[in-house]
Structure formats: C-alpha cells, structure tokens
Coordinates of C-alpha atoms and ligand atoms in Angstrom, one line a residue:
X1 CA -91.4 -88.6 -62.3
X2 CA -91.3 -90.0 -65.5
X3 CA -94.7 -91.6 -66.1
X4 CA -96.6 -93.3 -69.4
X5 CA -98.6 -89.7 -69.4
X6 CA -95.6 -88.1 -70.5
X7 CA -94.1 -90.2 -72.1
X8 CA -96.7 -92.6 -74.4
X9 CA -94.6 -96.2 -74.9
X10 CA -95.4 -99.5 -75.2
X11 CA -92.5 -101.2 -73.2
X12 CA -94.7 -101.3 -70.3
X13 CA -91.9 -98.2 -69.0
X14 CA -93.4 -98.4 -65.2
X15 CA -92.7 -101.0 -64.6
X16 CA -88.7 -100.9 -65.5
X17 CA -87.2 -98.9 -62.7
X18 CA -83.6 -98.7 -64.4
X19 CA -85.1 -97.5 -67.7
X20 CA -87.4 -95.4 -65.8
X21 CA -84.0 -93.7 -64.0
X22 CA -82.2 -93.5 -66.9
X23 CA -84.5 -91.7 -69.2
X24 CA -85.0 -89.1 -66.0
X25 CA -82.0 -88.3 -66.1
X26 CA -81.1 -88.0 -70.2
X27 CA -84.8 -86.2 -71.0
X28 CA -84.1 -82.8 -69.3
X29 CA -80.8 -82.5 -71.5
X30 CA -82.9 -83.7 -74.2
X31 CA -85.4 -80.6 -74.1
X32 CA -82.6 -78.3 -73.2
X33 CA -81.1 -79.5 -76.6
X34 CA -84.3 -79.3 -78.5
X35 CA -84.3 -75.7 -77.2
X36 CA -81.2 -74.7 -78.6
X37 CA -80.9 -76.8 -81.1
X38 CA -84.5 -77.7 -82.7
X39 CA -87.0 -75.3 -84.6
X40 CA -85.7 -71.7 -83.5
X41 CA -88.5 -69.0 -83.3
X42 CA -91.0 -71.5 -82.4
X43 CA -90.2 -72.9 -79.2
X44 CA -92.5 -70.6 -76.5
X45 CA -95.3 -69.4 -78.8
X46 CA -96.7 -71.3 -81.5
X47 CA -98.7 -74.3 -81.2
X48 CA -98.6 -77.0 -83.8
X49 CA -101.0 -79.4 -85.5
X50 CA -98.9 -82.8 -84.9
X51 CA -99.8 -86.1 -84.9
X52 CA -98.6 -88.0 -82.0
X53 CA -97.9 -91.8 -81.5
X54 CA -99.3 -92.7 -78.6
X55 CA -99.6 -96.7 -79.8
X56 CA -98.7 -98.9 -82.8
X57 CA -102.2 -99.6 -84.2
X58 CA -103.6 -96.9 -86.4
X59 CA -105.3 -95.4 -84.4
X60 CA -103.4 -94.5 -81.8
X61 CA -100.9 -93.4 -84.4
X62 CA -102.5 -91.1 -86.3
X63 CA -103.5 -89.1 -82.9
X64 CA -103.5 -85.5 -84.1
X65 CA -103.6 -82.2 -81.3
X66 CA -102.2 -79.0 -80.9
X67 CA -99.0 -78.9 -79.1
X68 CA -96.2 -76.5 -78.2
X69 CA -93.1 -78.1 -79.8
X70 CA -90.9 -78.1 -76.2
X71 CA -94.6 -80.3 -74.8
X72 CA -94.2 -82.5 -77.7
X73 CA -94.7 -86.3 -76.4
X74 CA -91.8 -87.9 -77.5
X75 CA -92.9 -91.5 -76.6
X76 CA -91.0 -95.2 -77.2
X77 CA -92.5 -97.8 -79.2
X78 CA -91.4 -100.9 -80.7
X79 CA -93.5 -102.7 -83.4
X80 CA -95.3 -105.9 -82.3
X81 CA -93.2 -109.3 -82.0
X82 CA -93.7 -111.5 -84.5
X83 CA -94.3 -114.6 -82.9
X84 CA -91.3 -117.3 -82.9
X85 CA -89.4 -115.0 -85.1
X86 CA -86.5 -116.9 -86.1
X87 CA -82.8 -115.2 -87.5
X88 CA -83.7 -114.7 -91.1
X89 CA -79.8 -114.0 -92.3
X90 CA -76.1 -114.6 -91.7
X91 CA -74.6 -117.4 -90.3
X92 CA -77.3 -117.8 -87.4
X93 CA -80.3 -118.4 -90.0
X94 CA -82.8 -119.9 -88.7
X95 CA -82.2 -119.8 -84.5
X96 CA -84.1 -117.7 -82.4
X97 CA -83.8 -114.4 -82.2
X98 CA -81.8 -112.2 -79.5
X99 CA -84.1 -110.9 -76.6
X100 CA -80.6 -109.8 -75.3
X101 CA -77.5 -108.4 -76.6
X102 CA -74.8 -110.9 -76.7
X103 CA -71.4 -110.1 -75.6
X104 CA -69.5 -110.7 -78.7
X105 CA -71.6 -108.9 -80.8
X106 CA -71.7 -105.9 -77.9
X107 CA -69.5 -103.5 -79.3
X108 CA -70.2 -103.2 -83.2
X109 CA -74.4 -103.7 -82.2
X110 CA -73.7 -100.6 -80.4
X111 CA -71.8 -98.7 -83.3
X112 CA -74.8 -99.4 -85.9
X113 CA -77.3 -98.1 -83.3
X114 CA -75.3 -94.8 -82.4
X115 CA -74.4 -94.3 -86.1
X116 CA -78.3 -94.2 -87.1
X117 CA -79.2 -92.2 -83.3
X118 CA -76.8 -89.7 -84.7
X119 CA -78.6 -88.7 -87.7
X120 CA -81.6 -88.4 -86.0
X121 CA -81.1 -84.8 -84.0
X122 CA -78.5 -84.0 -86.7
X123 CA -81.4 -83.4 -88.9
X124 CA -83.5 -81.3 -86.5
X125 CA -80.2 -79.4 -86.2
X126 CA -79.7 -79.1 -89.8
X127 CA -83.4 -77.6 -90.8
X128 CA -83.4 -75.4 -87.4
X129 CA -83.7 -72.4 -89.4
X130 CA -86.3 -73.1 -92.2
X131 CA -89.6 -71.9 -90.1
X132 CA -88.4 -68.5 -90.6
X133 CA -88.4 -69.0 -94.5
X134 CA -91.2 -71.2 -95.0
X135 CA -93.5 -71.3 -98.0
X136 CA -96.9 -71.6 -96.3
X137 CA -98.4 -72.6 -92.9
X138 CA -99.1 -76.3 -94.4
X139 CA -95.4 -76.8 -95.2
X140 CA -94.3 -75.0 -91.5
X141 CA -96.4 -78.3 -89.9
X142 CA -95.0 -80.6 -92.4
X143 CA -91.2 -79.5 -91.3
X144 CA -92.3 -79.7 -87.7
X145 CA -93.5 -83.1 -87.9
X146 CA -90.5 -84.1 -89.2
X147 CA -88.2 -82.7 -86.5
X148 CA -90.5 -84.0 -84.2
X149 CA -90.6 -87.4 -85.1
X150 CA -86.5 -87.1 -85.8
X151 CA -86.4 -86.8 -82.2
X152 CA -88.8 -89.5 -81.7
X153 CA -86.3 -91.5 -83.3
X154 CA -83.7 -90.2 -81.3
X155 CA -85.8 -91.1 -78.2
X156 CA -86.0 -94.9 -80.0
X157 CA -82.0 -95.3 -80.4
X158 CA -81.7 -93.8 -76.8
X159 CA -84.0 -96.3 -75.2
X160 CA -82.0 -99.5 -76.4
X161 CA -78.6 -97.8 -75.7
X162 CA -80.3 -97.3 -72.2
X163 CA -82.2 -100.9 -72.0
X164 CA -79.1 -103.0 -73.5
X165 CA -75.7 -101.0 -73.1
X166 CA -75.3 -100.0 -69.6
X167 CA -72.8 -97.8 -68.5
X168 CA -71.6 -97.1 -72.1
X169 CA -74.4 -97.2 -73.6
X170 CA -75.6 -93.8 -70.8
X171 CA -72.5 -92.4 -71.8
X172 CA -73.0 -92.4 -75.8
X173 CA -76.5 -91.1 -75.1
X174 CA -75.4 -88.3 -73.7
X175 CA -72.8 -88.0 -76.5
X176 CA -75.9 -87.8 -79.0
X177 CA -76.6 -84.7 -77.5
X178 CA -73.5 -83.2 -77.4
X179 CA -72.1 -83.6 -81.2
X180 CA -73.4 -81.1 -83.5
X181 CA -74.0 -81.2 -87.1
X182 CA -71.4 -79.0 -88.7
X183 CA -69.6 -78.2 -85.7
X184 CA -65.8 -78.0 -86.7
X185 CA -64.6 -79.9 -83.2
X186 CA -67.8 -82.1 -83.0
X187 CA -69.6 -82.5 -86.2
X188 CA -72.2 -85.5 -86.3
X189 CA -70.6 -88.6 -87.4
X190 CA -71.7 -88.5 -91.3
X191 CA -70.9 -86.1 -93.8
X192 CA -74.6 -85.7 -95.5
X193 CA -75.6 -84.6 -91.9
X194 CA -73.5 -81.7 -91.7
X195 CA -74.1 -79.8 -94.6
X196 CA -76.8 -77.2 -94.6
X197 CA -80.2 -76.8 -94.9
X198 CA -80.6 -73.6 -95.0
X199 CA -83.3 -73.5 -98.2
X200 CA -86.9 -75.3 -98.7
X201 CA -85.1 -76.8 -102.1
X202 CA -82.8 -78.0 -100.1
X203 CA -85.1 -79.6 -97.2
X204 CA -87.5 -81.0 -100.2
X205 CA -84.5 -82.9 -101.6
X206 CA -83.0 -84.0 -98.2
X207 CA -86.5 -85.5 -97.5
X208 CA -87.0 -87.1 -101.1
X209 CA -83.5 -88.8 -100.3
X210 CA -81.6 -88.9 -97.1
X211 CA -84.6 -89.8 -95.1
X212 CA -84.9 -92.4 -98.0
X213 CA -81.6 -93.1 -96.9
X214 CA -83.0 -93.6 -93.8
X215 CA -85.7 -95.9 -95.4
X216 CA -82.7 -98.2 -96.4
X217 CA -81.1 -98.8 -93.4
X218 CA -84.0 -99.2 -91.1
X219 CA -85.1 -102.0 -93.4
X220 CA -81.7 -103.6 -93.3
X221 CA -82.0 -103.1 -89.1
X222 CA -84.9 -104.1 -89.3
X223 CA -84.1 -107.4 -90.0
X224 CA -81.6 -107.9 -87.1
X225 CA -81.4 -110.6 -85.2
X226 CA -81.9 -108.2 -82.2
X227 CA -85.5 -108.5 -82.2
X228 CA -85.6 -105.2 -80.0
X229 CA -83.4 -103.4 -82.6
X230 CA -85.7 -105.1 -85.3
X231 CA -89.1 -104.1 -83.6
X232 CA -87.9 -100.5 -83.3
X233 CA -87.0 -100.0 -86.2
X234 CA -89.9 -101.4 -87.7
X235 CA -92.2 -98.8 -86.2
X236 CA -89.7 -96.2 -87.3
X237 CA -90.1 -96.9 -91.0
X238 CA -93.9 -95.9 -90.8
X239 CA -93.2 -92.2 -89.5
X240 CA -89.8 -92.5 -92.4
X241 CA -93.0 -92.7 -95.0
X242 CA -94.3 -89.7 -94.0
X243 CA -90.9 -87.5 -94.2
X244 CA -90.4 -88.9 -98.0
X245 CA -94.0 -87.8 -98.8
X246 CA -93.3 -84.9 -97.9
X247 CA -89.8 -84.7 -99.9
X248 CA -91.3 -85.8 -102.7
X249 CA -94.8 -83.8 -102.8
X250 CA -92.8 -80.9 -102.2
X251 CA -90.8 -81.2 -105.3
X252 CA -93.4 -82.2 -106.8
X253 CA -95.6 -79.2 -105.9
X254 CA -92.5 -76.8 -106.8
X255 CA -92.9 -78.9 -110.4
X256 CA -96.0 -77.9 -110.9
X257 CA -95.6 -74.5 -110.1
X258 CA -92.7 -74.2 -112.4
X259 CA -94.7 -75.5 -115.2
X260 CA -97.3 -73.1 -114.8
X261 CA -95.0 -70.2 -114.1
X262 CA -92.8 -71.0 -117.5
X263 CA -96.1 -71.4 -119.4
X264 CA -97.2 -67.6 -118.3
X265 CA -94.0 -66.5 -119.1
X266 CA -93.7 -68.0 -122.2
X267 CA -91.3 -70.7 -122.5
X268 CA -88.3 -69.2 -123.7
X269 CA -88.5 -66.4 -120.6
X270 CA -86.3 -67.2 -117.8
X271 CA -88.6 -68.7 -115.3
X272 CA -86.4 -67.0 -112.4
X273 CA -87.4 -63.5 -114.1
X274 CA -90.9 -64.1 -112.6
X275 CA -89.6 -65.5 -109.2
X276 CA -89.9 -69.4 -110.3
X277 CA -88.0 -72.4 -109.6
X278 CA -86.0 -73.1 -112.5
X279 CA -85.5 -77.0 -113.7
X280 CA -81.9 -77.0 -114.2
X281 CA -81.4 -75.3 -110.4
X282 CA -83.7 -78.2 -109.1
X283 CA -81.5 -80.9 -110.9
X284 CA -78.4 -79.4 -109.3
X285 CA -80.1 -80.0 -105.9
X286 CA -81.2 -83.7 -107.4
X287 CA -77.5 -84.2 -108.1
X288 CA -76.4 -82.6 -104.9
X289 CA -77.9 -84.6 -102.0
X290 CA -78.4 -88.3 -104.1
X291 CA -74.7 -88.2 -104.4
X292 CA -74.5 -87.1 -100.7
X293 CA -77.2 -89.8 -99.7
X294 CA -75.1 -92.5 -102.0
X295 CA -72.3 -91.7 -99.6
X296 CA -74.6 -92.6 -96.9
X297 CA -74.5 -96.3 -98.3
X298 CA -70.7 -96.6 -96.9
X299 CA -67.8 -98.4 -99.5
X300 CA -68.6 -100.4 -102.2
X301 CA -66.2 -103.3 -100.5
X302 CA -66.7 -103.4 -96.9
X303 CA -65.3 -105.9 -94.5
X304 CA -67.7 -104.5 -91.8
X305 CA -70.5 -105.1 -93.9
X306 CA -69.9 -108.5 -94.3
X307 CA -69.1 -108.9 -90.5
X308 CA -72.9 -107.3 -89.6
X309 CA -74.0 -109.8 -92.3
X310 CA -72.4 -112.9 -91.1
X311 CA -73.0 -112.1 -87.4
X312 CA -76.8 -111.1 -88.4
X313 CA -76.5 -108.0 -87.0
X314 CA -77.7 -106.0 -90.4
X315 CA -79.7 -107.8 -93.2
X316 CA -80.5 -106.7 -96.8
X317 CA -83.7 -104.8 -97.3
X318 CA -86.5 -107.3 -98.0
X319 CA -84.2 -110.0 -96.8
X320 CA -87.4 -112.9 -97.2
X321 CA -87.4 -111.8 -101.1
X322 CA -84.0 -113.0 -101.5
X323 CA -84.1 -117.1 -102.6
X324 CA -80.5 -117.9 -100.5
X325 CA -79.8 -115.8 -97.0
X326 CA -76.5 -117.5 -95.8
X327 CA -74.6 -116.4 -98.9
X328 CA -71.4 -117.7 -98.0
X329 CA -69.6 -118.4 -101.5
X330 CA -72.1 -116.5 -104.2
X331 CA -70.5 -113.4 -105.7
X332 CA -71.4 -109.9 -106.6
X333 CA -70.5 -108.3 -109.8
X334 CA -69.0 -104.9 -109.0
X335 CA -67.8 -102.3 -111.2
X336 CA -64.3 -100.5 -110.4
X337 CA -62.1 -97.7 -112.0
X338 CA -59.5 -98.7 -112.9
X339 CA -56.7 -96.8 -114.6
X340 CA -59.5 -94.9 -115.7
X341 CA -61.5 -97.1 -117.4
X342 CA -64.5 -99.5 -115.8
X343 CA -63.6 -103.3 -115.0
X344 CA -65.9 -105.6 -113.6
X345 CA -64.7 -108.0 -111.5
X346 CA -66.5 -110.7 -109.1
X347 CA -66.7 -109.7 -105.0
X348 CA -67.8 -112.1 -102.4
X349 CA -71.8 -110.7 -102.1
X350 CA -71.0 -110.8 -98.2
X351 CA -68.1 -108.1 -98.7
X352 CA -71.0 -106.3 -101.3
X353 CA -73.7 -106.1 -99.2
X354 CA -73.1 -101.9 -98.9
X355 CA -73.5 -101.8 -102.5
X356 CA -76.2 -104.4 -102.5
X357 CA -78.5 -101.7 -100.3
X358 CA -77.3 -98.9 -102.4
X359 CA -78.6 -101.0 -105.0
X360 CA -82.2 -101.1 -103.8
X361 CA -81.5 -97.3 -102.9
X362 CA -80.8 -96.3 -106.3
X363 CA -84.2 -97.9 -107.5
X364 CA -86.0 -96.4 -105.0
X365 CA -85.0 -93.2 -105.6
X366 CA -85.3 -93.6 -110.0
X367 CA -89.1 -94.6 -109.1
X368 CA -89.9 -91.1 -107.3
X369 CA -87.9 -89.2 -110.2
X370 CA -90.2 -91.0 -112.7
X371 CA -93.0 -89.6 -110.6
X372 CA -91.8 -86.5 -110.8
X373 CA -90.9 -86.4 -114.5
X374 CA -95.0 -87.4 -115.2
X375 CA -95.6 -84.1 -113.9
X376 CA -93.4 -82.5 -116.6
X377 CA -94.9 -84.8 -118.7
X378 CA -97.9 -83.9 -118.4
X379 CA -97.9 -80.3 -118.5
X380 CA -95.7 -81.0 -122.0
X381 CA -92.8 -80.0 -121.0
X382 CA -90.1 -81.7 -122.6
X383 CA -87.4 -81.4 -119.6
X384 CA -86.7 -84.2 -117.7
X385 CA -85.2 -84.8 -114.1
X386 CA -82.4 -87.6 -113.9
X387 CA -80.5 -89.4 -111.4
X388 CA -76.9 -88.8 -111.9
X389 CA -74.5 -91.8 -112.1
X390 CA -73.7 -93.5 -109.1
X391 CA -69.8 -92.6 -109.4
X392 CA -70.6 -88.6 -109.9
X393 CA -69.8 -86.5 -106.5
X394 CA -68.8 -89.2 -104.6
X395 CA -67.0 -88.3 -101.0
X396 CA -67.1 -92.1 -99.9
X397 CA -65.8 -95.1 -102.0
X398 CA -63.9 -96.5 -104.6
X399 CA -65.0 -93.2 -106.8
X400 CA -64.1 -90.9 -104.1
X401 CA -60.9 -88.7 -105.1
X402 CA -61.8 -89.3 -108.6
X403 CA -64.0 -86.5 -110.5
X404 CA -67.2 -87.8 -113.0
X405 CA -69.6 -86.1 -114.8
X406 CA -73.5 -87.0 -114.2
X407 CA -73.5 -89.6 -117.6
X408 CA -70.6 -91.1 -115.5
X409 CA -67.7 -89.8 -118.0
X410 CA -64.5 -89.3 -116.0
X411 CA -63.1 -85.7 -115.8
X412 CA -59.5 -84.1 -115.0
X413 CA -59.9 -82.5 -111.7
X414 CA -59.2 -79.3 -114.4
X415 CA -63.1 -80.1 -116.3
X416 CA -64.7 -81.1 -113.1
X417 CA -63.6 -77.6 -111.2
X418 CA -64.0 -75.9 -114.5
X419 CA -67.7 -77.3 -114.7
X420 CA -68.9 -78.4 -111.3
X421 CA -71.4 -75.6 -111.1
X422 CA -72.9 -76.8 -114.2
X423 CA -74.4 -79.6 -111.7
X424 CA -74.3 -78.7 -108.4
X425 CA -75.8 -75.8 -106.7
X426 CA -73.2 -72.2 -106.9
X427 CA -73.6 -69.9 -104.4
X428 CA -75.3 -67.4 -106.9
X429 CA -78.0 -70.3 -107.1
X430 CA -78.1 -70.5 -103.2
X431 CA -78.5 -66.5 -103.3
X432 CA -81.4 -66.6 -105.3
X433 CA -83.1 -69.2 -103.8
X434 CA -82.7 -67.8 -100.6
X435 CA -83.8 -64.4 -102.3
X436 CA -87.1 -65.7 -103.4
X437 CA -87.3 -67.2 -99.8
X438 CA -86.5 -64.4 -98.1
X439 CA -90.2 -63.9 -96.6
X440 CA -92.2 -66.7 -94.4
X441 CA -95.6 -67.2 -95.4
X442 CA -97.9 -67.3 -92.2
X443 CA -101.2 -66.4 -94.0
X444 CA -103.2 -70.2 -93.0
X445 CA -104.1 -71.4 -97.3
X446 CA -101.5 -68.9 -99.0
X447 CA -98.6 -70.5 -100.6
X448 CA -95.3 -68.7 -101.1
X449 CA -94.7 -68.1 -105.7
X450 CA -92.7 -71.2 -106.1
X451 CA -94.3 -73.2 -105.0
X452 CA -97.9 -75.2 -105.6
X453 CA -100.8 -76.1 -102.6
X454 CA -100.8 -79.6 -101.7
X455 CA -103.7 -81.6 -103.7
X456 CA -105.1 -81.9 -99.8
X457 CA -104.7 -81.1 -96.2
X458 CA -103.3 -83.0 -93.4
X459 CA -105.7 -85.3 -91.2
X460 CA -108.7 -84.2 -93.8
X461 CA -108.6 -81.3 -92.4
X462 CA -108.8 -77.9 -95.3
X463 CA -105.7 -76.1 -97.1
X464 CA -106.2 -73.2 -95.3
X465 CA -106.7 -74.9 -91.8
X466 CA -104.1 -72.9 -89.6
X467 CA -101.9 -75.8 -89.2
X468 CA -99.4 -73.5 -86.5
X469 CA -101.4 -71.0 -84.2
X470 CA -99.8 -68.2 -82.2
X471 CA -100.7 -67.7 -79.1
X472 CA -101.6 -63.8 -77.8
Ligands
FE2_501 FE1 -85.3 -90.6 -88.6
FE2_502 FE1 -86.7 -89.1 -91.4

C-alpha cells in the first residue's frame, strides 16, 4: 500500500484512490529500473548522505539522512498556488489558469511533459557508471543527489501523466521506463541525452549546462497556464540549482587545481605530465556539451513553438520581465546562413520563441564561464575559457549540416574533419582522462590529483565527513 510514509507529497496522495492505484502499479517497475539502470555498484551496500524533500518550505526540504539508494523516498510535490493566478502569456493572457487539461490542448500538453520526463532517468542512465571512477567521497554524494533527484523529477512528470492523461498518459509512463539512453532501437528522445558520461569532465560539464538546459525549460513550463504543470515545475527548479552548483563548482575546483599543478610544474611543462587537467582539454568539453545543450533549445524557426506560445502552453523564461506578452505582430531579428554568408532577416517573435530561450540560455551560461575565468584570473593565468559561437557543432537547426569553427567562421567539411579535434574531445583525450580516473577515491576528505576540495561540506557538515558509508 502506497502511503504518504513512503512516498512524502503534498497532493494530499490518500486521499486520491486513482492516483494512489496508478502509482502502485508504475513504482515497482520504477525501482526495478533504478536497479538496473541507476548508480551500479551502489545499489545493496552503501548508504548515502541525501537530502530528502519531504515538503516545500525549507525545512522540510533541506531534510538530510542516510539512505540506501533503492530506499530513497522519491516523493511528489508541487510548489504552492499562487493565489488567483491568472494566464500570464499567449493568446489566453489574463484568464484563469487551467486546474484541468483541456481537450484541445491534450495531445501537444502531453508531448512537452513526456519530452522533459524523458530526460529525467536518461541522465541517471547516462552517469550510471561514474561511482566507480569518482574523485572523492564528497563528489560520490554530490553525483548521487543528482540521480536521485533526476528521478524525483521523473516521479513529478509521472504524476501529471497519471493525474491528467488517463489511459495514455499510463501508457507513456510506462514508456519512460522502457527507452534507454543510447540504446540503438530505443534511445531517449533527445540527442544530448544519449551520449556518454562515462568521465567526471564530462559529468561536471553536463551539470554546468544541460541541467542548465534543464533550468530553461522548467522556467518556460513554469509559466504554463497548466497551473499543475506550472507548480511542478516550480519546485523542480530549486533541486535544478543544486545540480548546476555542482557542475559549476566542479569545474571550478578542477580550475583550481590545474592552476596550482601548472604553477609546480612550471608553466611551460605539460600539466598532463603530472596527471593535471589541461585547459585546452577542459574547453573541448566546454565546446562539446554547450553545443549539445544549444541543440536542446530545438530550431531557430519553430512553428511548434509558437503554437505552445499562442495556446499558453510554454512561456518565455521570466515571462512578467517582458513589457508585452501577447506578441502577436512584434518581430525577432534572426540571423541565417545563407549561401555562406550571415543575413539578418525579421521573424515573427512567436515563430522565435526557441531562439528567444536559447537566448536567455546563452547568457546564463557566459555568466558561469566568467566565474570560472576569475579563477584563472586570479591565480594569473593568462588562459581563458570561452563559449563557442552559437552556430559551431550544431546537430539541430538552421546550422546543422553546415560545419563552423568556435569564432563562428564557416569551414569546408574538408577543415572542420581536418580540425575538429582541435575543439572537441579525441578519443586520445577521453583515454587520458579516463587514465587519470582510472581509480575511485573512497578515503572520506581525500580528493583524487585533478581535482581541488570543495571550499565546504554539504549540510555544514566537515570535508572529510563520510558522505557514503558501507555497510559490513
Ligand atoms: Fe531534472
Ligand atoms: Fe538536473
């Protein structure tokens, strides 16, 4: 029996019998797929420091125990309602919100919420391998938060699929479980989330900017005029924080450490020579998963964007900070390629709206790499991390099937296959990385070579607190 004990929520889950039946039957497959599928090696015999949500105030949020990963307590939660919330986008502005799903809107509502559920285990499926490589017992909890709270999220996308979707909406729960990131006859539905992640360079980058990915579109959900859909989301964004943080303090800690390991070696020695993380190998991983996270964005000119605009299914991020939210006839100025050289032409900002998130992405993501960069900075280094133009590496998009260099120079596919590896990772990079990897560090306050301690601990508690214990 599925009870509030197991599962913490605040959608008063005892009382809603269909729910209740529903969930009872999708959670066993659930924890069978987190079994296979989630953190491997530390399934039966490792208890972790998590924090829990067991409400939406703060405290009840930051509720930190021990837990076997399989116990975790996945629970539902939707922010608060904002009283009288009114549609704040689209051609419904200013009505009341939905409680309910309505009919017309049914079948692309569903789509939005299935295409962000998917991403959710496909991450935990992504990083299952990284325990066994990790750089320190801090960094082990850190990864395990984040897969736990992935499938927290998956538990969020699951619960309105189940409340609001009936019979279908069952079925393509089920379906979450059953596609699998880089499977060849069932891959998860977007590209980003079946590559890799098989390295903590990697993880760190896929933090810093696919979960900021994330960030972007559960702000533009989060705006829906679903106000279930908006609410869940909502809370989602406050666990999305913590998974950038530690994206970006990873990098930043692998920064640090590079800095100090070039300055011992003198800085013309190759910093790999004394097992360091080289600068130009972390901008090839920069390069490598912004371009892949760009992607996430969709096409520059997208008819379904302006459809979940219009219908006020999907908002901008910080919709209230805009001055006009119809936007009917104002236009966007896009850039295209054309015969090889860059026109700007005007777009109706309704058919834009991709590019208008990737927009607010892109800043985002050129505030943490200035963050980074003071870390260079101030160990006077004269290096510098970049973003790479918007049209480099591009799988998705008026750029995609076109070949750029990071400045955003186009290339013959001859000088992008001649030079690629000049900006994304080789396998010889992969090989080393995965060399200096190669051992997990279990020892509770030691930190693997490449890598710098945090400037704290987690929940106040020490460096060297034994974040993951092992049971005898
Ligand atoms: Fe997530
Ligand atoms: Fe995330």
């Amino acid at each position: 029996m599925i009870s509030a004990e197991k599962i913490p929520n605040n959608v008063n889950l005892s009382s809603n019998k269909r729910l209740q039946r529903a969930l009872e039957h999708w959670q066993p497959k659930y924890i069978q797929w987190w079994r296979d599928m989630g953190p491997q090696g530390f399934q039966d015999y490792h208890q972790v420091y998590v924090r829990t949500a067991i409400s939406v105030d703060p405290e009840g949020w930051a509720h930190f125990e021990y837990v076997k990963l399989p116990e975790y307590r996945w629970g539902i939660f939707l922010a608060d309602p904002v009283h009288d919330r009114k549609i704040g986008f689209g051609d419904f502005f200013g009505q009341s919100v939905w409680q309910e799903v309505p009919g017309e809107f049914r079948n692309q509502l569903r789509r939005l919420i299935v295409t962000q559920g998917d991403t959710e285990p496909a991450s935990v499926e992504q990083q299952r391998l990284l325990g066994q490589r990790c750089p320190s017992m801090y960094d082990l909890r850190n990864l395990f938060q984040v897969n736990v709270e992935e499938g927290r999220h998956l538990w969020a996308m699951v619960y309105l699929l189940h409340s609001y979707f009936g019979r279908d909406g069952r079925d393509e729960a089920e379906e979450l479980l059953e596609r699998q990131s880089g499977n060849r006859d069932k891959p998860r539905i977007l590209e980003a989330f079946n590559e890799p992640i098989d390295n903590w360079l990697d993880f760190f980058m896929f933090t810093m900017f696919t979960d900021r990915d994330g960030k972007s579109q559960l702000m533009s959900l989060s705006e829906s005029s679903l106000d279930p859909l908006s609410r869940t989301t909502r809370f989602m964004l406050t666990e999305e924080a913590h998974h950038m943080f530690v994206g970006e303090t990873g990098i930043a800690r692998i920064l640090e450490r590079t800095c100090q390991l070039m300055k011992q070696a003198g800085f013309s020695e190759d910093v790999r020579k004394v097992g360091g993380i080289d600068i130009p190998m972390i901008q090839k991983h920069l390069n490598q998963w912004f371009s892949l996270s760009l992607d996430l964005h969709g096409s520059e000119v997208s008819s379904n964007a302006a459809s979940y605009f219009a219908n006020g299914l999907k908002g901008r991020a910080k919709e209230d900070t805009f001055d006009e939210h119809i936007v009917r006839d104002t236009f966007y100025n896009m850039e295209f390629f054309e015969e090889g050289k860059p026109v700007t032409k005007e777009i109706l900002m309704r058919n834009a709206m991709n590019e208008v998130l990737r927009d607010w992405y892109v800043g985002d993501c050129a505030a943490g790499v200035a963050r980074w960069n003071r870390i260079l900075e101030q160990h006077g280094m004269s290096d510098r991390l970049r973003l790479p133009d918007r049209k480099f590496h591009r799988g998705i998009g008026m750029y995609s099937g076109f070949h750029f260099d990071p400045n955003g120079v186009p290339l013959s596919k001859e000088q992008w296959e001649a030079r690629k590896y000049d900006w994304l990772p080789s396998a010889a990079d992969t090989e080393y990385l995965l060399s200096i990897m190669d051992k997990p560090v279990y020892e509770p306050g030691k930190f693997a070579n490449y890598i710098a301690p945090p400037r704290r601990g987690i929940n106040q508690q020490p460096i060297d607190f034994e974040y993951v214990r092992t049971e005898a």
